[in-house]
Coordinates of N, CA, C and O in Angstrom, one line a residue:
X17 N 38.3 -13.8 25.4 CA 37.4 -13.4 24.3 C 36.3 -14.4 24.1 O 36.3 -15.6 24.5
X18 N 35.3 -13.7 23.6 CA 33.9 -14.7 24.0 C 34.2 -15.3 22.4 O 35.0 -14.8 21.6
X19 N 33.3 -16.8 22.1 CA 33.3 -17.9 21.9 C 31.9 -18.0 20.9 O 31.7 -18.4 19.8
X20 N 30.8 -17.2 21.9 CA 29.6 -17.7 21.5 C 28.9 -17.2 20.1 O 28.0 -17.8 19.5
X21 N 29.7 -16.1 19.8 CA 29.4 -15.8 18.2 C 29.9 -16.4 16.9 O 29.4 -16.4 15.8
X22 N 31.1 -17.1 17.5 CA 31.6 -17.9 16.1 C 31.3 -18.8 15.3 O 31.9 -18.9 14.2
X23 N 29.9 -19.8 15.8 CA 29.0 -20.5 14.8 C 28.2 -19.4 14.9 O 27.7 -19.8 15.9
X24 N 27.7 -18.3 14.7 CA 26.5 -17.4 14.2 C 27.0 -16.3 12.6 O 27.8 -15.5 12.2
X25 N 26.1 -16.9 12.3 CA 26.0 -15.5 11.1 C 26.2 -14.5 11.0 O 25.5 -14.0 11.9
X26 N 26.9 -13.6 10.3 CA 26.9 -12.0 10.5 C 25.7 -11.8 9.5 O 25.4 -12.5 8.5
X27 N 25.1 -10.9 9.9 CA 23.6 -10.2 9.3 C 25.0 -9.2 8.3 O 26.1 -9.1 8.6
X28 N 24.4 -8.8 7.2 CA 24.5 -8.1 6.0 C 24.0 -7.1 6.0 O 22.7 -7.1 5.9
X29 N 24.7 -5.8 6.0 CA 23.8 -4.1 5.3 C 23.1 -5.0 4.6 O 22.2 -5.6 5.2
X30 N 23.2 -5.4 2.8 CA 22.8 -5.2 1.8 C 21.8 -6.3 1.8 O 21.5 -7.0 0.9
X31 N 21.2 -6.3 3.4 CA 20.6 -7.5 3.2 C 18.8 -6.6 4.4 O 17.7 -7.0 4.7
X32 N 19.4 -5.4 4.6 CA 18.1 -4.7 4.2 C 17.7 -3.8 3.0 O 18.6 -3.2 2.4
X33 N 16.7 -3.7 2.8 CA 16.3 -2.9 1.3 C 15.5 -1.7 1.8 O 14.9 -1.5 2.9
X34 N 15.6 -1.0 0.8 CA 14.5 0.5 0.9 C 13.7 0.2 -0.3 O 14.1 -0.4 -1.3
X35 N 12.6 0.6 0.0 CA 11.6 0.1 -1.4 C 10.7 1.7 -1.5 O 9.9 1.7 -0.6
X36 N 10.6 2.4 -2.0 CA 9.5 4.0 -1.9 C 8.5 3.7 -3.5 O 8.5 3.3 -4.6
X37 N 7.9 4.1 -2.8 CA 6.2 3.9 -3.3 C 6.3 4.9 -4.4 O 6.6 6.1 -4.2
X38 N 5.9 4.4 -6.1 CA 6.1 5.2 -6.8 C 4.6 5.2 -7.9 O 4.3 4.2 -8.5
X39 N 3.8 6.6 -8.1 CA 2.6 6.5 -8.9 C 3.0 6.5 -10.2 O 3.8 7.3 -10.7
X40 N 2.5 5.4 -10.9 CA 2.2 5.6 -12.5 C 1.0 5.5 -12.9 O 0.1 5.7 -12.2
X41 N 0.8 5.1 -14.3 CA -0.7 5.5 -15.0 C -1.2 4.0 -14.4 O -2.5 3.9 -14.4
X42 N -0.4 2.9 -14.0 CA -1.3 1.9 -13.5 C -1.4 1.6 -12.3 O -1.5 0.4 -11.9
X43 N -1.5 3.2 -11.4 CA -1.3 3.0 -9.8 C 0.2 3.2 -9.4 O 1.1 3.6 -10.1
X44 N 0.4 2.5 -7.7 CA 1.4 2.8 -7.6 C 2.2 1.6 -7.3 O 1.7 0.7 -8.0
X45 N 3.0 1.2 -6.8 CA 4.1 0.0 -6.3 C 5.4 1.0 -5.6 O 5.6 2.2 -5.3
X46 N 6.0 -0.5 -5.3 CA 7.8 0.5 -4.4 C 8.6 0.0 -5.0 O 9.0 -1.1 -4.8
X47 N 9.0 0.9 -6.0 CA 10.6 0.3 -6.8 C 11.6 0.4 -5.4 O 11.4 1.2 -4.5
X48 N 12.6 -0.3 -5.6 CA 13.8 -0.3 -5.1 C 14.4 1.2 -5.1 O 14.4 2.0 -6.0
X49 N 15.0 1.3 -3.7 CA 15.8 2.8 -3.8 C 17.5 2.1 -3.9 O 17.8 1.4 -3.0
X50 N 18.1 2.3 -4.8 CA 19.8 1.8 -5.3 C 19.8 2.9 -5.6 O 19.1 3.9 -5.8
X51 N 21.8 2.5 -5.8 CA 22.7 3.9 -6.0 C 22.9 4.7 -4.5 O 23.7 5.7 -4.5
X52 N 22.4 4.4 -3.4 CA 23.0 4.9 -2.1 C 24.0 4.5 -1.2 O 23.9 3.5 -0.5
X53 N 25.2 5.6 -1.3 CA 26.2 5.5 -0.8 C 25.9 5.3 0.7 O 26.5 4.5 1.4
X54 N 24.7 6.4 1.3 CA 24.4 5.9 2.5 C 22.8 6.0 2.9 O 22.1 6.8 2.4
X55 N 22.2 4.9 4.2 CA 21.1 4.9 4.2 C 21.2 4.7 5.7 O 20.8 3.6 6.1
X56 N 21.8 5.6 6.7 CA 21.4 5.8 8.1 C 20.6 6.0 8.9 O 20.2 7.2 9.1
X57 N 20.0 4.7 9.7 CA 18.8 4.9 10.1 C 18.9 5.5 11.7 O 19.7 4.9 12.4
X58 N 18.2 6.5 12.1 CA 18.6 7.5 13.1 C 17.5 7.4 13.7 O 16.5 7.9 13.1
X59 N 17.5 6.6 15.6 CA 16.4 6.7 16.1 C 15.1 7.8 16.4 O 13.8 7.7 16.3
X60 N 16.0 8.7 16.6 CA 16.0 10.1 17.4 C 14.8 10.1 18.8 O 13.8 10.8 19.1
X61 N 15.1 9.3 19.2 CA 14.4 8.4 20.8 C 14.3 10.4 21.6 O 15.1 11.3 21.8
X62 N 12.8 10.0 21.9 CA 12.5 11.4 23.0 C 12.6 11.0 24.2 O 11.8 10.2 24.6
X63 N 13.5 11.5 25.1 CA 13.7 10.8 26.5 C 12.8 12.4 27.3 O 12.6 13.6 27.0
X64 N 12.6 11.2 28.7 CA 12.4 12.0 29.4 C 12.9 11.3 31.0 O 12.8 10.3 31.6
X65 N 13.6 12.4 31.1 CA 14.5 11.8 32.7 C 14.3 12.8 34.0 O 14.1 14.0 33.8
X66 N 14.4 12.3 35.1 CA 14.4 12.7 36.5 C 15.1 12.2 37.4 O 15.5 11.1 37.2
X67 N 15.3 12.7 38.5 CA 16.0 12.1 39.6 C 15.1 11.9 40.5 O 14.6 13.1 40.5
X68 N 14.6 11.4 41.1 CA 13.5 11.5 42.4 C 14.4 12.1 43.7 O 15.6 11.9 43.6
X69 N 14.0 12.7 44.8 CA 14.3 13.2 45.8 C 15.3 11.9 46.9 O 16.3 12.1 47.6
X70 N 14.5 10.8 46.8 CA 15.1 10.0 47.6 C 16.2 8.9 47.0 O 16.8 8.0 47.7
X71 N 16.4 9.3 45.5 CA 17.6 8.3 44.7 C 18.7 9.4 44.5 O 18.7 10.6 44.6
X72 N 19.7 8.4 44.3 CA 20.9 9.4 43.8 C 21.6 9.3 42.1 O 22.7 9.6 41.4
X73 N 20.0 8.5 41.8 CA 20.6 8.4 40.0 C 19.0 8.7 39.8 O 18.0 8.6 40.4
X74 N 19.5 9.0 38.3 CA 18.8 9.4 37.3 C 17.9 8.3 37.0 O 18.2 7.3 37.6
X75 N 17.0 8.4 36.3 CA 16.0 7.4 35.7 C 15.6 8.5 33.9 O 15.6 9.6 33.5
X76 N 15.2 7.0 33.3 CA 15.1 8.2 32.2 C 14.5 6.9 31.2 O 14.9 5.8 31.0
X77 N 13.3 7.7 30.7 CA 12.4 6.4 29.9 C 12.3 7.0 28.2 O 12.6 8.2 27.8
X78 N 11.9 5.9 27.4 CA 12.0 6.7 26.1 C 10.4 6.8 25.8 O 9.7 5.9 25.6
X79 N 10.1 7.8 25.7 CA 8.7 9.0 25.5 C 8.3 8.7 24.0 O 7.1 8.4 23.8
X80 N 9.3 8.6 23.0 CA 8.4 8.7 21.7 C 9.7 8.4 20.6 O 10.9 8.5 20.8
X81 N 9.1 8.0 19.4 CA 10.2 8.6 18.1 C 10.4 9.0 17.3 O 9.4 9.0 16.5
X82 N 11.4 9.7 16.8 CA 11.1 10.5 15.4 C 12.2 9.9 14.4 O 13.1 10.5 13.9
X83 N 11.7 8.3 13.9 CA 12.6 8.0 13.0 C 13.3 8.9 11.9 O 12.6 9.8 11.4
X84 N 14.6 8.7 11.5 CA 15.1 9.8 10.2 C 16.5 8.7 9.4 O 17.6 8.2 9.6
X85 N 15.6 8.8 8.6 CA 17.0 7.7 7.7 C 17.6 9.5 6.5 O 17.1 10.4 5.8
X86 N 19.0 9.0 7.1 CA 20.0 9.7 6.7 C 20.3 9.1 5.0 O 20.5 7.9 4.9
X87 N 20.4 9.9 4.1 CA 20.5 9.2 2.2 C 21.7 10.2 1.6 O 21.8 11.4 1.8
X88 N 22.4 9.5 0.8 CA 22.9 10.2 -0.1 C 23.2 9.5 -1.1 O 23.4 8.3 -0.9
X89 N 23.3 9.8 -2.4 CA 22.9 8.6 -3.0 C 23.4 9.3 -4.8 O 23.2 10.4 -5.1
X90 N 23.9 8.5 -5.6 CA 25.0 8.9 -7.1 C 23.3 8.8 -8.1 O 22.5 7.9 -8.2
X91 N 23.1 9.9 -8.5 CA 21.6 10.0 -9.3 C 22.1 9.2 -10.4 O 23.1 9.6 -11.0
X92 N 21.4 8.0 -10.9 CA 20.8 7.2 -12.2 C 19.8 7.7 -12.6 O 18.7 7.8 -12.0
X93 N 20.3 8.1 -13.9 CA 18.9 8.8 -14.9 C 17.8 7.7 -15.2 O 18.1 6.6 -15.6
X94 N 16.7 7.9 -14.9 CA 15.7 6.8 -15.7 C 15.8 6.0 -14.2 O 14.9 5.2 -14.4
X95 N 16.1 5.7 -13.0 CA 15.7 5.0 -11.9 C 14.9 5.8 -11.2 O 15.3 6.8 -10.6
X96 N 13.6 5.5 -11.3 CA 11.8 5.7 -10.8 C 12.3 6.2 -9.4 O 12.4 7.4 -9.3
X97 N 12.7 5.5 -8.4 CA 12.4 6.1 -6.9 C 13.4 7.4 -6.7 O 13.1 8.3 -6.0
X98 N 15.0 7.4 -7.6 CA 15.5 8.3 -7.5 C 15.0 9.3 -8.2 O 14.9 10.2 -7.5
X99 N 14.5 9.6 -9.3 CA 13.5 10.5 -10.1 C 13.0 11.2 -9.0 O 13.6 12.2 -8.6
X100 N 11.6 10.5 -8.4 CA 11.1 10.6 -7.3 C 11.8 12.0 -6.3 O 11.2 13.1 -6.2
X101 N 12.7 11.7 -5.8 CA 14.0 12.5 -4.9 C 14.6 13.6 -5.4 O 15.2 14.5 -4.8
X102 N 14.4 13.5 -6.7 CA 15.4 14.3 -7.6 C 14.4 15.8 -7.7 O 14.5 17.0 -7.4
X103 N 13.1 14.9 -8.3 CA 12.0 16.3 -8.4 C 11.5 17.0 -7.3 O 11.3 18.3 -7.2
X104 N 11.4 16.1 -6.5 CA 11.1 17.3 -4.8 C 12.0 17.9 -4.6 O 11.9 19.0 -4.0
X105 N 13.2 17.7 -5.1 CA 14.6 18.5 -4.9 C 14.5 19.8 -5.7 O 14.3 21.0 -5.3
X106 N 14.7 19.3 -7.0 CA 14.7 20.6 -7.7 C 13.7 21.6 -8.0 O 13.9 22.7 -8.5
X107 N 12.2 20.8 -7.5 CA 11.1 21.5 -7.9 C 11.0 22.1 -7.0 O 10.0 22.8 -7.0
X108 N 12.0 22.1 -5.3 CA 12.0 22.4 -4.4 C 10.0 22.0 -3.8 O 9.4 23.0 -3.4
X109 N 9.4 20.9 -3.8 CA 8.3 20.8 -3.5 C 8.1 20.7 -1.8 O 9.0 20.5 -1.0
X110 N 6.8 20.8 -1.6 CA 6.8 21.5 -0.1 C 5.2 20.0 0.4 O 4.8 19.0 -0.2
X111 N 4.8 20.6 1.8 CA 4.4 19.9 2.4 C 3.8 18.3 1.6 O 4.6 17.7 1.0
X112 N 2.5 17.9 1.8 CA 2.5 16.7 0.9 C 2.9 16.1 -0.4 O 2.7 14.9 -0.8
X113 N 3.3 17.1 -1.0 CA 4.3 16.9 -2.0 C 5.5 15.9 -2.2 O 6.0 15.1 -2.9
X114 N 5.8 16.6 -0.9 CA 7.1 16.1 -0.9 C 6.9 14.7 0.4 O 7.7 14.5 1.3
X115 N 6.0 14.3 0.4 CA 6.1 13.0 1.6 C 5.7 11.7 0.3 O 5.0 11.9 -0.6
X116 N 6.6 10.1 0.7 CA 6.4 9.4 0.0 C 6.4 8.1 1.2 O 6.9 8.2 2.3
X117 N 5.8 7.0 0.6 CA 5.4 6.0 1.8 C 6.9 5.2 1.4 O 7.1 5.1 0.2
X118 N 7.9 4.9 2.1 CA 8.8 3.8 1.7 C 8.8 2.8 2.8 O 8.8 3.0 4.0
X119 N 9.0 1.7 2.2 CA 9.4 -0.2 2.6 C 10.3 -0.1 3.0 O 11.1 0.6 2.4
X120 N 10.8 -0.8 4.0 CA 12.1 -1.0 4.4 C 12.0 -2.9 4.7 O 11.3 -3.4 5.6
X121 N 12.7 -3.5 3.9 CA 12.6 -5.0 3.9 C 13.9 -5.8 4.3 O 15.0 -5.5 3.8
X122 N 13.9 -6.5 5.1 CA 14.6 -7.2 5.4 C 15.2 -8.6 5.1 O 14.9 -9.6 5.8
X123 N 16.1 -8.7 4.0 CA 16.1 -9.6 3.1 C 16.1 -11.7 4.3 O 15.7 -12.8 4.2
X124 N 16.9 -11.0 5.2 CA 17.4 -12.3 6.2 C 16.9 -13.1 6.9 O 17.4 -13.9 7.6
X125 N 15.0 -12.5 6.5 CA 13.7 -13.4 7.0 C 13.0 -13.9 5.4 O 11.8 -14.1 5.3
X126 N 14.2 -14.0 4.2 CA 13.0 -14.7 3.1 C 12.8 -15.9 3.4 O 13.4 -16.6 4.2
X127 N 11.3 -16.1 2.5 CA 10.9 -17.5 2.6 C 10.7 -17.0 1.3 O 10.8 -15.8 1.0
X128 N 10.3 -18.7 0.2 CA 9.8 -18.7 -1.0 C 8.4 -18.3 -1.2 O 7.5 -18.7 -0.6
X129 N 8.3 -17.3 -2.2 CA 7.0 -17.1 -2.6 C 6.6 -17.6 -3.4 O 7.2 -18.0 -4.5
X130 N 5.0 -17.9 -2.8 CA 4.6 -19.4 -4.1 C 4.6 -19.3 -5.2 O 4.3 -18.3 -5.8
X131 N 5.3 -20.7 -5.7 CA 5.8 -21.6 -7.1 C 7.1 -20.4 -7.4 O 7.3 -19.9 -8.5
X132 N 7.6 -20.1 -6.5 CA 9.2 -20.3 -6.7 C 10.0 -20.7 -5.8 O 9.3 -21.2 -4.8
X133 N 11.2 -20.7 -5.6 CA 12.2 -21.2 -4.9 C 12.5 -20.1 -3.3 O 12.0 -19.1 -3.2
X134 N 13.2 -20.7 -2.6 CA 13.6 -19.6 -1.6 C 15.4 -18.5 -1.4 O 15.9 -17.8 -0.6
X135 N 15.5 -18.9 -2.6 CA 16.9 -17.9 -2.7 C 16.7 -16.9 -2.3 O 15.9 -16.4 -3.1
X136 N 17.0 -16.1 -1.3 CA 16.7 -14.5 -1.4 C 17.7 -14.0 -2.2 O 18.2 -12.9 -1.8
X137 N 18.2 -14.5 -3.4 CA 19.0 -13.7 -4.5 C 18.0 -13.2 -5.2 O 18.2 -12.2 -5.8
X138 N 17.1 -13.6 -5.3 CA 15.4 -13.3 -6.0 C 15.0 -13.9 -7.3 O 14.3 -13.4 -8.2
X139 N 15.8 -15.5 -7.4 CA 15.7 -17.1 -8.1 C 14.2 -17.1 -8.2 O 13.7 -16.2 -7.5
X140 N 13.3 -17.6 -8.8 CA 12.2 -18.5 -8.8 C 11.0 -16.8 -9.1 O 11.1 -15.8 -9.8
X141 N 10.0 -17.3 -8.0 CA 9.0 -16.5 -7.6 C 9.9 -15.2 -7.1 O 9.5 -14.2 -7.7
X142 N 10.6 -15.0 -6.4 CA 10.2 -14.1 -5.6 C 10.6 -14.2 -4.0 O 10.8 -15.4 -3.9
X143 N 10.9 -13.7 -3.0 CA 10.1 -14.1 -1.2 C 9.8 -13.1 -1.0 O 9.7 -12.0 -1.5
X144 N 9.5 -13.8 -0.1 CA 8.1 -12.8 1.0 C 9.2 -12.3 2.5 O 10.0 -13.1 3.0
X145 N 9.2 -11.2 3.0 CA 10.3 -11.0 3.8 C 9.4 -10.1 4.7 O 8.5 -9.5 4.2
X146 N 10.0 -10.2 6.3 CA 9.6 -9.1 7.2 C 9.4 -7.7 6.8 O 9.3 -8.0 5.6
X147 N 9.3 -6.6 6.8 CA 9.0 -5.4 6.5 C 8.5 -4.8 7.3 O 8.0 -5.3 8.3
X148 N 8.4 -2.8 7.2 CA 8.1 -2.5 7.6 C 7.7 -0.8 6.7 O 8.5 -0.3 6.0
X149 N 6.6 -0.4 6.9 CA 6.4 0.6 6.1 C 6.0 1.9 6.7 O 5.7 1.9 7.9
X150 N 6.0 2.8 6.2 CA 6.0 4.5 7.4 C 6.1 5.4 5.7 O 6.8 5.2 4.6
X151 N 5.2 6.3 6.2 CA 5.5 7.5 5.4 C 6.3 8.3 5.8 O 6.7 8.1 7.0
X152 N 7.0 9.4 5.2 CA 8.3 10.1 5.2 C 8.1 11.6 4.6 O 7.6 11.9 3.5
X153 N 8.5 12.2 5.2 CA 8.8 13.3 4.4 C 10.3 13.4 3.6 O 11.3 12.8 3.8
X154 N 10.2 14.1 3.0 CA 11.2 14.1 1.5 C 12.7 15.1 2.2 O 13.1 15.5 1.2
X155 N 13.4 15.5 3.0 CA 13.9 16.5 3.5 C 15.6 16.6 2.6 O 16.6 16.1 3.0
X156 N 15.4 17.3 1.5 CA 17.0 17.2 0.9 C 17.5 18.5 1.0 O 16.9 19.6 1.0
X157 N 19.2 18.0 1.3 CA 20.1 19.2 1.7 C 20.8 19.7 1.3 O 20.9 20.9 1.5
X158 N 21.7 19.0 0.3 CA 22.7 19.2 -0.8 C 22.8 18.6 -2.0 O 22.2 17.5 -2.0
X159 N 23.4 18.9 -3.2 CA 23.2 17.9 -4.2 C 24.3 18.2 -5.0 O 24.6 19.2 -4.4
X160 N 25.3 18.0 -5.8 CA 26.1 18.5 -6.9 C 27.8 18.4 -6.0 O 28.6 19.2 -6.5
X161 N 28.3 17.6 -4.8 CA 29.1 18.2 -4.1 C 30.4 16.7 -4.4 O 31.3 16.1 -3.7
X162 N 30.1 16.6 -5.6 CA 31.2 15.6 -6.4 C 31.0 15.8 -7.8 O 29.9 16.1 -8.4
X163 N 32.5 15.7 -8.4 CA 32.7 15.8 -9.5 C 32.7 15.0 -10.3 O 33.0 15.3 -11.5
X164 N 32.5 13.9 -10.0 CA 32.5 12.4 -10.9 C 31.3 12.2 -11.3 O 31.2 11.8 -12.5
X165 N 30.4 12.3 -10.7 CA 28.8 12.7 -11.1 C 27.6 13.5 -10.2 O 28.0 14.0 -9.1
X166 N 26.4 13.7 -10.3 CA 25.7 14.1 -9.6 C 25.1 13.1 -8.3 O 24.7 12.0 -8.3
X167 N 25.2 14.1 -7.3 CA 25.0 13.0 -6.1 C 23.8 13.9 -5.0 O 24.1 15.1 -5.0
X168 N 23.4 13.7 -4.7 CA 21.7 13.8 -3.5 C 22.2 13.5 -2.4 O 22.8 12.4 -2.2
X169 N 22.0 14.7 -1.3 CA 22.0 14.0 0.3 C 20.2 14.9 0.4 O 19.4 15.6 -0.4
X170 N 20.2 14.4 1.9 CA 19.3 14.9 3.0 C 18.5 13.8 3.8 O 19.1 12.8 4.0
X171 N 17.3 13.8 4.3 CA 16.9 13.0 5.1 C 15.9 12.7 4.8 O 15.5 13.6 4.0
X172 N 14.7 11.6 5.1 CA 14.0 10.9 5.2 C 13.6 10.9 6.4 O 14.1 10.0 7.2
X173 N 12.5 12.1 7.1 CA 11.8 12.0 8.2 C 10.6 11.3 8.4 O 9.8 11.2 7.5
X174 N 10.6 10.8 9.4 CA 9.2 9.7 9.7 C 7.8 10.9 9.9 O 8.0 11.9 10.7
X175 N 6.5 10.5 9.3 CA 5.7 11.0 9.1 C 4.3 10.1 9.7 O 3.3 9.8 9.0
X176 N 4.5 10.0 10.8 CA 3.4 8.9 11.0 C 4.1 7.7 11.6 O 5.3 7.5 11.8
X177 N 3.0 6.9 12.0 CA 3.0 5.6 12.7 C 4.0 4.4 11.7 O 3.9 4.5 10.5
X178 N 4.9 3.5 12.2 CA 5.6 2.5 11.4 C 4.4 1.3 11.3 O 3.5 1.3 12.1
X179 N 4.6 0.4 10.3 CA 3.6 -0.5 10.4 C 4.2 -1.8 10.1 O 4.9 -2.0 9.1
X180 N 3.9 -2.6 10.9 CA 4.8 -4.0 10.1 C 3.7 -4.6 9.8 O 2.6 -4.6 10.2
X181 N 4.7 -5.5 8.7 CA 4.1 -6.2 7.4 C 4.7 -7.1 6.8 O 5.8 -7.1 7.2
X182 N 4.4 -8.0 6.0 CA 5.6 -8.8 5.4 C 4.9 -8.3 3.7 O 3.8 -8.2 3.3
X183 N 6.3 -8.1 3.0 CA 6.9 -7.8 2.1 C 6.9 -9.1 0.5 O 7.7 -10.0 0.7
X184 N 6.4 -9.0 -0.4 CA 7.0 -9.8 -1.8 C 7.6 -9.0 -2.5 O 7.2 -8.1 -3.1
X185 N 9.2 -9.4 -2.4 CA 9.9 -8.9 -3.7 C 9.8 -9.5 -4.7 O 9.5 -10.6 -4.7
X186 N 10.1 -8.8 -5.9 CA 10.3 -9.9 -7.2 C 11.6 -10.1 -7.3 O 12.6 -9.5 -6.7
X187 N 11.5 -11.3 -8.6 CA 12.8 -12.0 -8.3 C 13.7 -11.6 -8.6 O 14.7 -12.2 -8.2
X188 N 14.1 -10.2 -9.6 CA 14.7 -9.6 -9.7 C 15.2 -8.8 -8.5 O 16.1 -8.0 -8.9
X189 N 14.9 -8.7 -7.4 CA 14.5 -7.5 -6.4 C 14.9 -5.8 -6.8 O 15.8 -5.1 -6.4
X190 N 13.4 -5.4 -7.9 CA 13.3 -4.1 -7.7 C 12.1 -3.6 -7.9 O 11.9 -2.6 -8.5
X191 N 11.1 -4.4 -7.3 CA 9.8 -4.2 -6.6 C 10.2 -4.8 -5.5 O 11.2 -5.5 -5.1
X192 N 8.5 -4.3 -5.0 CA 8.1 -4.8 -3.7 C 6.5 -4.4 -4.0 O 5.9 -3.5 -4.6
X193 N 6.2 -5.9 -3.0 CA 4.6 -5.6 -2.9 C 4.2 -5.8 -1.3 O 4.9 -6.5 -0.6
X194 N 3.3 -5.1 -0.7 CA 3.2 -5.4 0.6 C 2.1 -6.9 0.5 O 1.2 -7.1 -0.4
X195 N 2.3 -7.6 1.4 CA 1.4 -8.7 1.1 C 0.0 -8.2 2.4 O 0.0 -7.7 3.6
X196 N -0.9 -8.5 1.6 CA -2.3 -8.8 2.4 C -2.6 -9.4 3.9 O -3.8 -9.5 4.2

């Protein structure tokens, strides 16, 4: 049995974040998406493969992608980004309607954002964290399929190019700002 992982860290789910871009009367920001039971991120890698005439294997390269994060998620009344999900659902809303830009942050590269501390519990200021941002289309499948409360699935298709960025959360972590 190998050896070499046992001084290493385990990285943390809850130590990436989803952040979706939400308009109010003073612009927009990415509240936190919480309350999701699941947030499966699904390459969906476009291959393209051949054999050549003089090999006897396959070759096969990846062509393109069509990111899709998999959600389902227990609806809180009054949480902004689930709102968000809730109304393209029910309003049944259609092409740009229904696309929203969301953050995806990675809590396990914080550093301190200035004049606060570096906890990524989100102590002091704030940090500043790797990120990455892509618009989405809104794609929901089912909703109502538990009895303990109201619960949302469907997907989160990629809409465009990914962009990396680094990320300020507040210290609370339920914003996000993309930094400049």
């Amino acid at each position: 049995m190998g050896k070499g992982i046992d001084s290493l860290k385990l990285k943390k789910r809850s130590q990436k974040l989803l952040f979706m871009e939400v308009k109010d009367t003073d612009g927009s920001h990415f509240e936190r998406l919480e309350g999701f039971t699941t947030q499966t991120h699904n390459a969906n890698a476009t291959e393209y493969g051949r054999r050549y005439v003089d090999e006897d294997v396959e070759r096969t390269d990846v062509t393109g992608y069509s990111e899709s994060i998999g959600y389902n998620f227990d609806h809180y009344i009054g949480q902004p980004s689930l709102e968000e999900i809730v109304k393209i659902t029910e309003e049944e809303l259609i092409g740009s309607d229904a696309v929203r830009r969301i953050l995806v942050v990675d809590l396990s590269t914080a550093t301190a954002a200035p004049g606060g501390s570096s906890n990524p519990d989100g102590t002091g200021a704030g940090v500043i964290c790797d990120a990455y941002v892509r618009n989405y289309a809104i794609i929901p499948s089912s909703n109502g399929d538990s009895t303990d409360c109201m619960t949302y699935s469907g997907d989160f298709k990629s809409r465009g190019e990914k962009t990396k960025c680094r990320a300020h959360v507040s210290t609370d972590g339920q914003t996000a700002t993309i930094e400049s």
